[in-house]
């Protein structure tokens, strides 16, 4: 606490009071009671007279010394202004997790894969291109690509061919900007047919690649 200014407003044989200005330009009063026989109640009585009906709020007090001491009170009238509590800061609301967006397609038939081939036809790339466009704005997390063949030919050859078809689709996706966090590439050969291998049309349906994209918008 520091006193910036002061002026005497009343004095007596054993008392002295003055208005003072505290740091921060806060107005206060100071009362001094001289002599060992002057009680603290005398100072408080004078303080109450100055404040009138307002309560006395003591800022500091000095006890008298043994000989010729002064009892001093610095006080304010009324209840000191309390700092206004700051409104709580609005906490940012957690964003809900973005929903996973599954997208699926199947490339099958002679228009997409010829017998014994893993190369993508123009019809196949057109279908894949539409899937990439539909995925704009999403973050691909897992892209599953499963390749299949018909039942023509040895099982091991069919397994390698189905895997090659799946990898052809993956290569096309990567080349066209579909960068997923994870690619799962598998070849199942002639397993899990979706049509009868007894007819040319059925075998064409079984020569396929199934794509599943799980991402977040």
mmCIF file with all atom_site columns, C-alpha atoms in Angstrom:
data_model
loop_
_atom_site.group_PDB
_atom_site.id
_atom_site.type_symbol
_atom_site.label_atom_id
_atom_site.label_alt_id
_atom_site.label_comp_id
_atom_site.label_asym_id
_atom_site.label_entity_id
_atom_site.label_seq_id
_atom_site.pdbx_PDB_ins_code
_atom_site.Cartn_x
_atom_site.Cartn_y
_atom_site.Cartn_z
_atom_site.occupancy
_atom_site.B_iso_or_equiv
_atom_site.pdbx_formal_charge
_atom_site.auth_seq_id
_atom_site.auth_comp_id
_atom_site.auth_asym_id
_atom_site.auth_atom_id
_atom_site.pdbx_PDB_model_num
ATOM 1   C CA . UNK A 1 1   ? 0.000   0.000   0.000   1.00 0.00 ? 1   UNK A CA 1
ATOM 2   C CA . UNK A 1 2   ? 1.285   3.508   -0.755  1.00 0.00 ? 2   UNK A CA 1
ATOM 3   C CA . UNK A 1 3   ? -0.083  6.973   0.011   1.00 0.00 ? 3   UNK A CA 1
ATOM 4   C CA . UNK A 1 4   ? -0.121  9.288   -2.969  1.00 0.00 ? 4   UNK A CA 1
ATOM 5   C CA . UNK A 1 5   ? -1.709  12.312  -1.322  1.00 0.00 ? 5   UNK A CA 1
ATOM 6   C CA . UNK A 1 6   ? -3.111  13.404  2.011   1.00 0.00 ? 6   UNK A CA 1
ATOM 7   C CA . UNK A 1 7   ? -4.791  16.389  3.598   1.00 0.00 ? 7   UNK A CA 1
ATOM 8   C CA . UNK A 1 8   ? -5.811  16.960  7.190   1.00 0.00 ? 8   UNK A CA 1
ATOM 9   C CA . UNK A 1 9   ? -9.535  17.330  7.743   1.00 0.00 ? 9   UNK A CA 1
ATOM 10  C CA . UNK A 1 10  ? -9.866  17.346  11.530  1.00 0.00 ? 10  UNK A CA 1
ATOM 11  C CA . UNK A 1 11  ? -7.518  17.351  14.511  1.00 0.00 ? 11  UNK A CA 1
ATOM 12  C CA . UNK A 1 12  ? -7.742  17.384  18.278  1.00 0.00 ? 12  UNK A CA 1
ATOM 13  C CA . UNK A 1 13  ? -5.452  17.137  21.300  1.00 0.00 ? 13  UNK A CA 1
ATOM 14  C CA . UNK A 1 14  ? -5.184  13.374  21.034  1.00 0.00 ? 14  UNK A CA 1
ATOM 15  C CA . UNK A 1 15  ? -6.493  12.638  17.561  1.00 0.00 ? 15  UNK A CA 1
ATOM 16  C CA . UNK A 1 16  ? -5.667  13.498  13.994  1.00 0.00 ? 16  UNK A CA 1
ATOM 17  C CA . UNK A 1 17  ? -7.522  12.436  10.853  1.00 0.00 ? 17  UNK A CA 1
ATOM 18  C CA . UNK A 1 18  ? -6.802  13.090  7.229   1.00 0.00 ? 18  UNK A CA 1
ATOM 19  C CA . UNK A 1 19  ? -8.029  11.965  3.850   1.00 0.00 ? 19  UNK A CA 1
ATOM 20  C CA . UNK A 1 20  ? -5.486  10.041  1.829   1.00 0.00 ? 20  UNK A CA 1
ATOM 21  C CA . UNK A 1 21  ? -5.278  8.608   -1.650  1.00 0.00 ? 21  UNK A CA 1
ATOM 22  C CA . UNK A 1 22  ? -4.038  5.074   -1.968  1.00 0.00 ? 22  UNK A CA 1
ATOM 23  C CA . UNK A 1 23  ? -2.337  3.577   -4.963  1.00 0.00 ? 23  UNK A CA 1
ATOM 24  C CA . UNK A 1 24  ? -4.763  3.096   -7.798  1.00 0.00 ? 24  UNK A CA 1
ATOM 25  C CA . UNK A 1 25  ? -6.359  6.493   -6.992  1.00 0.00 ? 25  UNK A CA 1
ATOM 26  C CA . UNK A 1 26  ? -8.462  4.922   -4.221  1.00 0.00 ? 26  UNK A CA 1
ATOM 27  C CA . UNK A 1 27  ? -9.761  7.379   -1.598  1.00 0.00 ? 27  UNK A CA 1
ATOM 28  C CA . UNK A 1 28  ? -9.321  6.474   2.073   1.00 0.00 ? 28  UNK A CA 1
ATOM 29  C CA . UNK A 1 29  ? -8.914  8.014   5.531   1.00 0.00 ? 29  UNK A CA 1
ATOM 30  C CA . UNK A 1 30  ? -6.209  7.873   8.168   1.00 0.00 ? 30  UNK A CA 1
ATOM 31  C CA . UNK A 1 31  ? -6.800  8.352   11.909  1.00 0.00 ? 31  UNK A CA 1
ATOM 32  C CA . UNK A 1 32  ? -3.999  8.692   14.484  1.00 0.00 ? 32  UNK A CA 1
ATOM 33  C CA . UNK A 1 33  ? -4.567  8.441   18.225  1.00 0.00 ? 33  UNK A CA 1
ATOM 34  C CA . UNK A 1 34  ? -1.643  9.863   20.238  1.00 0.00 ? 34  UNK A CA 1
ATOM 35  C CA . UNK A 1 35  ? -0.479  8.633   23.631  1.00 0.00 ? 35  UNK A CA 1
ATOM 36  C CA . UNK A 1 36  ? -0.459  5.367   25.445  1.00 0.00 ? 36  UNK A CA 1
ATOM 37  C CA . UNK A 1 37  ? -3.751  6.062   27.170  1.00 0.00 ? 37  UNK A CA 1
ATOM 38  C CA . UNK A 1 38  ? -5.716  6.583   23.972  1.00 0.00 ? 38  UNK A CA 1
ATOM 39  C CA . UNK A 1 39  ? -7.630  3.388   23.245  1.00 0.00 ? 39  UNK A CA 1
ATOM 40  C CA . UNK A 1 40  ? -8.196  1.860   19.867  1.00 0.00 ? 40  UNK A CA 1
ATOM 41  C CA . UNK A 1 41  ? -11.905 2.380   20.370  1.00 0.00 ? 41  UNK A CA 1
ATOM 42  C CA . UNK A 1 42  ? -11.321 6.139   20.293  1.00 0.00 ? 42  UNK A CA 1
ATOM 43  C CA . UNK A 1 43  ? -9.782  5.838   16.825  1.00 0.00 ? 43  UNK A CA 1
ATOM 44  C CA . UNK A 1 44  ? -12.625 3.619   15.675  1.00 0.00 ? 44  UNK A CA 1
ATOM 45  C CA . UNK A 1 45  ? -15.167 6.070   17.077  1.00 0.00 ? 45  UNK A CA 1
ATOM 46  C CA . UNK A 1 46  ? -13.611 8.848   15.011  1.00 0.00 ? 46  UNK A CA 1
ATOM 47  C CA . UNK A 1 47  ? -13.585 6.584   11.978  1.00 0.00 ? 47  UNK A CA 1
ATOM 48  C CA . UNK A 1 48  ? -17.297 5.877   12.418  1.00 0.00 ? 48  UNK A CA 1
ATOM 49  C CA . UNK A 1 49  ? -17.980 9.618   12.664  1.00 0.00 ? 49  UNK A CA 1
ATOM 50  C CA . UNK A 1 50  ? -16.212 10.186  9.362   1.00 0.00 ? 50  UNK A CA 1
ATOM 51  C CA . UNK A 1 51  ? -17.996 7.332   7.598   1.00 0.00 ? 51  UNK A CA 1
ATOM 52  C CA . UNK A 1 52  ? -21.409 8.155   9.018   1.00 0.00 ? 52  UNK A CA 1
ATOM 53  C CA . UNK A 1 53  ? -23.842 5.389   8.121   1.00 0.00 ? 53  UNK A CA 1
ATOM 54  C CA . UNK A 1 54  ? -21.326 3.576   5.938   1.00 0.00 ? 54  UNK A CA 1
ATOM 55  C CA . UNK A 1 55  ? -19.359 0.688   7.433   1.00 0.00 ? 55  UNK A CA 1
ATOM 56  C CA . UNK A 1 56  ? -15.702 1.200   8.341   1.00 0.00 ? 56  UNK A CA 1
ATOM 57  C CA . UNK A 1 57  ? -13.328 -1.005  6.381   1.00 0.00 ? 57  UNK A CA 1
ATOM 58  C CA . UNK A 1 58  ? -9.848  -0.976  7.956   1.00 0.00 ? 58  UNK A CA 1
ATOM 59  C CA . UNK A 1 59  ? -7.063  -1.091  5.384   1.00 0.00 ? 59  UNK A CA 1
ATOM 60  C CA . UNK A 1 60  ? -4.140  -1.215  7.853   1.00 0.00 ? 60  UNK A CA 1
ATOM 61  C CA . UNK A 1 61  ? -3.347  -0.442  11.490  1.00 0.00 ? 61  UNK A CA 1
ATOM 62  C CA . UNK A 1 62  ? -0.179  0.475   13.422  1.00 0.00 ? 62  UNK A CA 1
ATOM 63  C CA . UNK A 1 63  ? 0.110   -0.401  17.120  1.00 0.00 ? 63  UNK A CA 1
ATOM 64  C CA . UNK A 1 64  ? 1.550   2.318   19.460  1.00 0.00 ? 64  UNK A CA 1
ATOM 65  C CA . UNK A 1 65  ? 5.099   2.097   20.632  1.00 0.00 ? 65  UNK A CA 1
ATOM 66  C CA . UNK A 1 66  ? 5.962   1.920   24.343  1.00 0.00 ? 66  UNK A CA 1
ATOM 67  C CA . UNK A 1 67  ? 6.718   5.632   24.698  1.00 0.00 ? 67  UNK A CA 1
ATOM 68  C CA . UNK A 1 68  ? 4.947   8.321   22.789  1.00 0.00 ? 68  UNK A CA 1
ATOM 69  C CA . UNK A 1 69  ? 3.562   5.850   20.257  1.00 0.00 ? 69  UNK A CA 1
ATOM 70  C CA . UNK A 1 70  ? 0.818   6.519   17.779  1.00 0.00 ? 70  UNK A CA 1
ATOM 71  C CA . UNK A 1 71  ? -2.065  4.224   17.081  1.00 0.00 ? 71  UNK A CA 1
ATOM 72  C CA . UNK A 1 72  ? -2.904  4.664   13.432  1.00 0.00 ? 72  UNK A CA 1
ATOM 73  C CA . UNK A 1 73  ? -5.758  3.337   11.323  1.00 0.00 ? 73  UNK A CA 1
ATOM 74  C CA . UNK A 1 74  ? -6.140  3.672   7.576   1.00 0.00 ? 74  UNK A CA 1
ATOM 75  C CA . UNK A 1 75  ? -9.641  2.864   6.447   1.00 0.00 ? 75  UNK A CA 1
ATOM 76  C CA . UNK A 1 76  ? -12.260 3.273   3.773   1.00 0.00 ? 76  UNK A CA 1
ATOM 77  C CA . UNK A 1 77  ? -15.916 4.081   4.150   1.00 0.00 ? 77  UNK A CA 1
ATOM 78  C CA . UNK A 1 78  ? -18.368 1.610   2.750   1.00 0.00 ? 78  UNK A CA 1
ATOM 79  C CA . UNK A 1 79  ? -17.807 -1.810  1.277   1.00 0.00 ? 79  UNK A CA 1
ATOM 80  C CA . UNK A 1 80  ? -14.835 -1.800  -1.120  1.00 0.00 ? 80  UNK A CA 1
ATOM 81  C CA . UNK A 1 81  ? -15.768 -2.487  -4.686  1.00 0.00 ? 81  UNK A CA 1
ATOM 82  C CA . UNK A 1 82  ? -15.262 -6.131  -5.460  1.00 0.00 ? 82  UNK A CA 1
ATOM 83  C CA . UNK A 1 83  ? -13.886 -7.130  -8.806  1.00 0.00 ? 83  UNK A CA 1
ATOM 84  C CA . UNK A 1 84  ? -16.604 -8.458  -11.022 1.00 0.00 ? 84  UNK A CA 1
ATOM 85  C CA . UNK A 1 85  ? -16.219 -12.156 -11.676 1.00 0.00 ? 85  UNK A CA 1
ATOM 86  C CA . UNK A 1 86  ? -15.325 -12.861 -15.245 1.00 0.00 ? 86  UNK A CA 1
ATOM 87  C CA . UNK A 1 87  ? -17.841 -14.962 -17.110 1.00 0.00 ? 87  UNK A CA 1
ATOM 88  C CA . UNK A 1 88  ? -16.537 -18.455 -17.688 1.00 0.00 ? 88  UNK A CA 1
ATOM 89  C CA . UNK A 1 89  ? -14.877 -18.956 -20.993 1.00 0.00 ? 89  UNK A CA 1
ATOM 90  C CA . UNK A 1 90  ? -16.998 -20.952 -23.350 1.00 0.00 ? 90  UNK A CA 1
ATOM 91  C CA . UNK A 1 91  ? -15.385 -24.314 -23.822 1.00 0.00 ? 91  UNK A CA 1
ATOM 92  C CA . UNK A 1 92  ? -15.180 -25.513 -27.392 1.00 0.00 ? 92  UNK A CA 1
ATOM 93  C CA . UNK A 1 93  ? -17.610 -28.294 -27.972 1.00 0.00 ? 93  UNK A CA 1
ATOM 94  C CA . UNK A 1 94  ? -15.999 -31.549 -29.029 1.00 0.00 ? 94  UNK A CA 1
ATOM 95  C CA . UNK A 1 95  ? -16.697 -32.368 -32.606 1.00 0.00 ? 95  UNK A CA 1
ATOM 96  C CA . UNK A 1 96  ? -18.608 -35.595 -33.106 1.00 0.00 ? 96  UNK A CA 1
ATOM 97  C CA . UNK A 1 97  ? -16.575 -38.291 -34.789 1.00 0.00 ? 97  UNK A CA 1
ATOM 98  C CA . UNK A 1 98  ? -17.049 -38.276 -38.496 1.00 0.00 ? 98  UNK A CA 1
ATOM 99  C CA . UNK A 1 99  ? -19.160 -41.150 -39.665 1.00 0.00 ? 99  UNK A CA 1
ATOM 100 C CA . UNK A 1 100 ? -17.555 -43.886 -41.641 1.00 0.00 ? 100 UNK A CA 1
ATOM 101 C CA . UNK A 1 101 ? -18.708 -43.889 -45.238 1.00 0.00 ? 101 UNK A CA 1
ATOM 102 C CA . UNK A 1 102 ? -18.629 -47.298 -46.921 1.00 0.00 ? 102 UNK A CA 1
ATOM 103 C CA . UNK A 1 103 ? -18.533 -47.346 -50.713 1.00 0.00 ? 103 UNK A CA 1
ATOM 104 C CA . UNK A 1 104 ? -18.625 -50.562 -52.666 1.00 0.00 ? 104 UNK A CA 1
ATOM 105 C CA . UNK A 1 105 ? -18.557 -51.731 -56.250 1.00 0.00 ? 105 UNK A CA 1
ATOM 106 C CA . UNK A 1 106 ? -17.871 -54.860 -58.239 1.00 0.00 ? 106 UNK A CA 1
ATOM 107 C CA . UNK A 1 107 ? -16.108 -55.055 -61.590 1.00 0.00 ? 107 UNK A CA 1
ATOM 108 C CA . UNK A 1 108 ? -17.304 -58.155 -63.376 1.00 0.00 ? 108 UNK A CA 1
ATOM 109 C CA . UNK A 1 109 ? -18.055 -59.438 -66.834 1.00 0.00 ? 109 UNK A CA 1
ATOM 110 C CA . UNK A 1 110 ? -16.153 -59.434 -70.113 1.00 0.00 ? 110 UNK A CA 1
ATOM 111 C CA . UNK A 1 111 ? -16.361 -55.630 -70.299 1.00 0.00 ? 111 UNK A CA 1
ATOM 112 C CA . UNK A 1 112 ? -13.935 -55.349 -67.376 1.00 0.00 ? 112 UNK A CA 1
ATOM 113 C CA . UNK A 1 113 ? -11.643 -58.392 -67.552 1.00 0.00 ? 113 UNK A CA 1
ATOM 114 C CA . UNK A 1 114 ? -10.984 -60.707 -70.465 1.00 0.00 ? 114 UNK A CA 1
ATOM 115 C CA . UNK A 1 115 ? -10.364 -64.389 -69.865 1.00 0.00 ? 115 UNK A CA 1
ATOM 116 C CA . UNK A 1 116 ? -6.883  -64.950 -68.454 1.00 0.00 ? 116 UNK A CA 1
ATOM 117 C CA . UNK A 1 117 ? -6.122  -61.221 -68.277 1.00 0.00 ? 117 UNK A CA 1
ATOM 118 C CA . UNK A 1 118 ? -5.612  -58.773 -65.411 1.00 0.00 ? 118 UNK A CA 1
ATOM 119 C CA . UNK A 1 119 ? -5.591  -55.583 -67.485 1.00 0.00 ? 119 UNK A CA 1
ATOM 120 C CA . UNK A 1 120 ? -8.386  -53.074 -66.868 1.00 0.00 ? 120 UNK A CA 1
ATOM 121 C CA . UNK A 1 121 ? -10.576 -52.244 -69.851 1.00 0.00 ? 121 UNK A CA 1
ATOM 122 C CA . UNK A 1 122 ? -11.781 -48.708 -70.576 1.00 0.00 ? 122 UNK A CA 1
ATOM 123 C CA . UNK A 1 123 ? -15.197 -49.698 -69.230 1.00 0.00 ? 123 UNK A CA 1
ATOM 124 C CA . UNK A 1 124 ? -13.560 -50.783 -65.961 1.00 0.00 ? 124 UNK A CA 1
ATOM 125 C CA . UNK A 1 125 ? -11.587 -47.555 -65.528 1.00 0.00 ? 125 UNK A CA 1
ATOM 126 C CA . UNK A 1 126 ? -14.738 -45.519 -66.196 1.00 0.00 ? 126 UNK A CA 1
ATOM 127 C CA . UNK A 1 127 ? -16.463 -47.293 -63.305 1.00 0.00 ? 127 UNK A CA 1
ATOM 128 C CA . UNK A 1 128 ? -13.440 -46.768 -61.029 1.00 0.00 ? 128 UNK A CA 1
ATOM 129 C CA . UNK A 1 129 ? -13.312 -43.100 -61.973 1.00 0.00 ? 129 UNK A CA 1
ATOM 130 C CA . UNK A 1 130 ? -16.904 -42.618 -60.844 1.00 0.00 ? 130 UNK A CA 1
ATOM 131 C CA . UNK A 1 131 ? -16.028 -44.179 -57.485 1.00 0.00 ? 131 UNK A CA 1
ATOM 132 C CA . UNK A 1 132 ? -13.074 -41.829 -57.032 1.00 0.00 ? 132 UNK A CA 1
ATOM 133 C CA . UNK A 1 133 ? -15.280 -38.818 -57.813 1.00 0.00 ? 133 UNK A CA 1
ATOM 134 C CA . UNK A 1 134 ? -17.891 -40.043 -55.314 1.00 0.00 ? 134 UNK A CA 1
ATOM 135 C CA . UNK A 1 135 ? -15.168 -40.271 -52.658 1.00 0.00 ? 135 UNK A CA 1
ATOM 136 C CA . UNK A 1 136 ? -14.050 -36.622 -52.984 1.00 0.00 ? 136 UNK A CA 1
ATOM 137 C CA . UNK A 1 137 ? -14.093 -34.992 -49.530 1.00 0.00 ? 137 UNK A CA 1
ATOM 138 C CA . UNK A 1 138 ? -13.760 -38.297 -47.720 1.00 0.00 ? 138 UNK A CA 1
ATOM 139 C CA . UNK A 1 139 ? -10.632 -39.620 -46.070 1.00 0.00 ? 139 UNK A CA 1
ATOM 140 C CA . UNK A 1 140 ? -10.195 -43.238 -47.145 1.00 0.00 ? 140 UNK A CA 1
ATOM 141 C CA . UNK A 1 141 ? -9.123  -45.316 -44.174 1.00 0.00 ? 141 UNK A CA 1
ATOM 142 C CA . UNK A 1 142 ? -9.235  -48.873 -45.478 1.00 0.00 ? 142 UNK A CA 1
ATOM 143 C CA . UNK A 1 143 ? -9.673  -49.913 -49.099 1.00 0.00 ? 143 UNK A CA 1
ATOM 144 C CA . UNK A 1 144 ? -10.343 -53.626 -49.535 1.00 0.00 ? 144 UNK A CA 1
ATOM 145 C CA . UNK A 1 145 ? -9.871  -55.078 -52.993 1.00 0.00 ? 145 UNK A CA 1
ATOM 146 C CA . UNK A 1 146 ? -10.721 -58.755 -53.553 1.00 0.00 ? 146 UNK A CA 1
ATOM 147 C CA . UNK A 1 147 ? -10.007 -60.446 -56.869 1.00 0.00 ? 147 UNK A CA 1
ATOM 148 C CA . UNK A 1 148 ? -11.815 -63.514 -58.282 1.00 0.00 ? 148 UNK A CA 1
ATOM 149 C CA . UNK A 1 149 ? -11.758 -65.708 -61.398 1.00 0.00 ? 149 UNK A CA 1
ATOM 150 C CA . UNK A 1 150 ? -14.044 -68.224 -62.982 1.00 0.00 ? 150 UNK A CA 1
ATOM 151 C CA . UNK A 1 151 ? -13.361 -71.930 -62.599 1.00 0.00 ? 151 UNK A CA 1
ATOM 152 C CA . UNK A 1 152 ? -11.474 -72.254 -65.871 1.00 0.00 ? 152 UNK A CA 1
ATOM 153 C CA . UNK A 1 153 ? -7.845  -73.285 -65.419 1.00 0.00 ? 153 UNK A CA 1
ATOM 154 C CA . UNK A 1 154 ? -5.742  -74.626 -62.513 1.00 0.00 ? 154 UNK A CA 1
ATOM 155 C CA . UNK A 1 155 ? -6.510  -73.379 -59.012 1.00 0.00 ? 155 UNK A CA 1
ATOM 156 C CA . UNK A 1 156 ? -3.047  -71.886 -58.408 1.00 0.00 ? 156 UNK A CA 1
ATOM 157 C CA . UNK A 1 157 ? -3.129  -70.021 -61.696 1.00 0.00 ? 157 UNK A CA 1
ATOM 158 C CA . UNK A 1 158 ? -6.568  -68.669 -60.842 1.00 0.00 ? 158 UNK A CA 1
ATOM 159 C CA . UNK A 1 159 ? -5.341  -67.515 -57.438 1.00 0.00 ? 159 UNK A CA 1
ATOM 160 C CA . UNK A 1 160 ? -2.433  -65.591 -58.976 1.00 0.00 ? 160 UNK A CA 1
ATOM 161 C CA . UNK A 1 161 ? -4.687  -64.135 -61.665 1.00 0.00 ? 161 UNK A CA 1
ATOM 162 C CA . UNK A 1 162 ? -7.286  -62.980 -59.140 1.00 0.00 ? 162 UNK A CA 1
ATOM 163 C CA . UNK A 1 163 ? -4.556  -61.299 -57.074 1.00 0.00 ? 163 UNK A CA 1
ATOM 164 C CA . UNK A 1 164 ? -3.157  -59.614 -60.192 1.00 0.00 ? 164 UNK A CA 1
ATOM 165 C CA . UNK A 1 165 ? -6.613  -58.224 -61.006 1.00 0.00 ? 165 UNK A CA 1
ATOM 166 C CA . UNK A 1 166 ? -6.954  -56.812 -57.496 1.00 0.00 ? 166 UNK A CA 1
ATOM 167 C CA . UNK A 1 167 ? -3.523  -55.194 -57.762 1.00 0.00 ? 167 UNK A CA 1
ATOM 168 C CA . UNK A 1 168 ? -4.436  -53.662 -61.107 1.00 0.00 ? 168 UNK A CA 1
ATOM 169 C CA . UNK A 1 169 ? -7.333  -51.875 -59.413 1.00 0.00 ? 169 UNK A CA 1
ATOM 170 C CA . UNK A 1 170 ? -5.104  -50.744 -56.547 1.00 0.00 ? 170 UNK A CA 1
ATOM 171 C CA . UNK A 1 171 ? -2.514  -49.338 -58.957 1.00 0.00 ? 171 UNK A CA 1
ATOM 172 C CA . UNK A 1 172 ? -5.209  -47.415 -60.795 1.00 0.00 ? 172 UNK A CA 1
ATOM 173 C CA . UNK A 1 173 ? -6.558  -45.954 -57.532 1.00 0.00 ? 173 UNK A CA 1
ATOM 174 C CA . UNK A 1 174 ? -3.113  -44.825 -56.385 1.00 0.00 ? 174 UNK A CA 1
ATOM 175 C CA . UNK A 1 175 ? -2.343  -43.294 -59.782 1.00 0.00 ? 175 UNK A CA 1
ATOM 176 C CA . UNK A 1 176 ? -5.597  -41.314 -59.633 1.00 0.00 ? 176 UNK A CA 1
ATOM 177 C CA . UNK A 1 177 ? -5.194  -39.890 -56.141 1.00 0.00 ? 177 UNK A CA 1
ATOM 178 C CA . UNK A 1 178 ? -7.087  -42.323 -53.925 1.00 0.00 ? 178 UNK A CA 1
ATOM 179 C CA . UNK A 1 179 ? -4.438  -42.597 -51.188 1.00 0.00 ? 179 UNK A CA 1
ATOM 180 C CA . UNK A 1 180 ? -5.884  -44.674 -48.381 1.00 0.00 ? 180 UNK A CA 1
ATOM 181 C CA . UNK A 1 181 ? -4.283  -45.245 -45.006 1.00 0.00 ? 181 UNK A CA 1
ATOM 182 C CA . UNK A 1 182 ? -4.381  -48.969 -45.710 1.00 0.00 ? 182 UNK A CA 1
ATOM 183 C CA . UNK A 1 183 ? -4.963  -51.189 -48.721 1.00 0.00 ? 183 UNK A CA 1
ATOM 184 C CA . UNK A 1 184 ? -6.009  -54.802 -48.231 1.00 0.00 ? 184 UNK A CA 1
ATOM 185 C CA . UNK A 1 185 ? -5.385  -56.743 -51.433 1.00 0.00 ? 185 UNK A CA 1
ATOM 186 C CA . UNK A 1 186 ? -6.422  -60.397 -51.730 1.00 0.00 ? 186 UNK A CA 1
ATOM 187 C CA . UNK A 1 187 ? -6.888  -62.960 -54.483 1.00 0.00 ? 187 UNK A CA 1
ATOM 188 C CA . UNK A 1 188 ? -9.383  -65.787 -53.949 1.00 0.00 ? 188 UNK A CA 1
ATOM 189 C CA . UNK A 1 189 ? -9.176  -67.566 -57.302 1.00 0.00 ? 189 UNK A CA 1
ATOM 190 C CA . UNK A 1 190 ? -12.451 -69.225 -58.262 1.00 0.00 ? 190 UNK A CA 1
ATOM 191 C CA . UNK A 1 191 ? -13.801 -69.250 -54.699 1.00 0.00 ? 191 UNK A CA 1
ATOM 192 C CA . UNK A 1 192 ? -17.095 -67.602 -53.774 1.00 0.00 ? 192 UNK A CA 1
ATOM 193 C CA . UNK A 1 193 ? -18.706 -67.564 -57.242 1.00 0.00 ? 193 UNK A CA 1
ATOM 194 C CA . UNK A 1 194 ? -21.651 -65.215 -57.722 1.00 0.00 ? 194 UNK A CA 1
ATOM 195 C CA . UNK A 1 195 ? -23.003 -67.127 -60.726 1.00 0.00 ? 195 UNK A CA 1
ATOM 196 C CA . UNK A 1 196 ? -22.816 -70.583 -62.276 1.00 0.00 ? 196 UNK A CA 1
ATOM 197 C CA . UNK A 1 197 ? -19.549 -71.485 -63.970 1.00 0.00 ? 197 UNK A CA 1
ATOM 198 C CA . UNK A 1 198 ? -21.489 -73.799 -66.309 1.00 0.00 ? 198 UNK A CA 1
ATOM 199 C CA . UNK A 1 199 ? -22.355 -70.971 -68.713 1.00 0.00 ? 199 UNK A CA 1
ATOM 200 C CA . UNK A 1 200 ? -20.253 -68.300 -70.432 1.00 0.00 ? 200 UNK A CA 1
ATOM 201 C CA . UNK A 1 201 ? -22.388 -65.554 -68.888 1.00 0.00 ? 201 UNK A CA 1
ATOM 202 C CA . UNK A 1 202 ? -21.975 -67.009 -65.414 1.00 0.00 ? 202 UNK A CA 1
ATOM 203 C CA . UNK A 1 203 ? -18.204 -67.339 -65.823 1.00 0.00 ? 203 UNK A CA 1
ATOM 204 C CA . UNK A 1 204 ? -18.024 -63.715 -66.965 1.00 0.00 ? 204 UNK A CA 1
ATOM 205 C CA . UNK A 1 205 ? -19.804 -62.635 -63.786 1.00 0.00 ? 205 UNK A CA 1
ATOM 206 C CA . UNK A 1 206 ? -17.346 -64.613 -61.664 1.00 0.00 ? 206 UNK A CA 1
ATOM 207 C CA . UNK A 1 207 ? -14.334 -62.868 -63.258 1.00 0.00 ? 207 UNK A CA 1
ATOM 208 C CA . UNK A 1 208 ? -14.555 -59.855 -61.012 1.00 0.00 ? 208 UNK A CA 1
ATOM 209 C CA . UNK A 1 209 ? -12.926 -57.515 -58.502 1.00 0.00 ? 209 UNK A CA 1
ATOM 210 C CA . UNK A 1 210 ? -14.914 -56.339 -55.496 1.00 0.00 ? 210 UNK A CA 1
ATOM 211 C CA . UNK A 1 211 ? -13.942 -52.987 -53.947 1.00 0.00 ? 211 UNK A CA 1
ATOM 212 C CA . UNK A 1 212 ? -14.976 -51.710 -50.522 1.00 0.00 ? 212 UNK A CA 1
ATOM 213 C CA . UNK A 1 213 ? -13.875 -48.266 -49.307 1.00 0.00 ? 213 UNK A CA 1
ATOM 214 C CA . UNK A 1 214 ? -14.324 -47.364 -45.654 1.00 0.00 ? 214 UNK A CA 1
ATOM 215 C CA . UNK A 1 215 ? -13.542 -43.718 -44.979 1.00 0.00 ? 215 UNK A CA 1
ATOM 216 C CA . UNK A 1 216 ? -14.614 -40.623 -43.071 1.00 0.00 ? 216 UNK A CA 1
ATOM 217 C CA . UNK A 1 217 ? -16.325 -37.543 -44.430 1.00 0.00 ? 217 UNK A CA 1
#
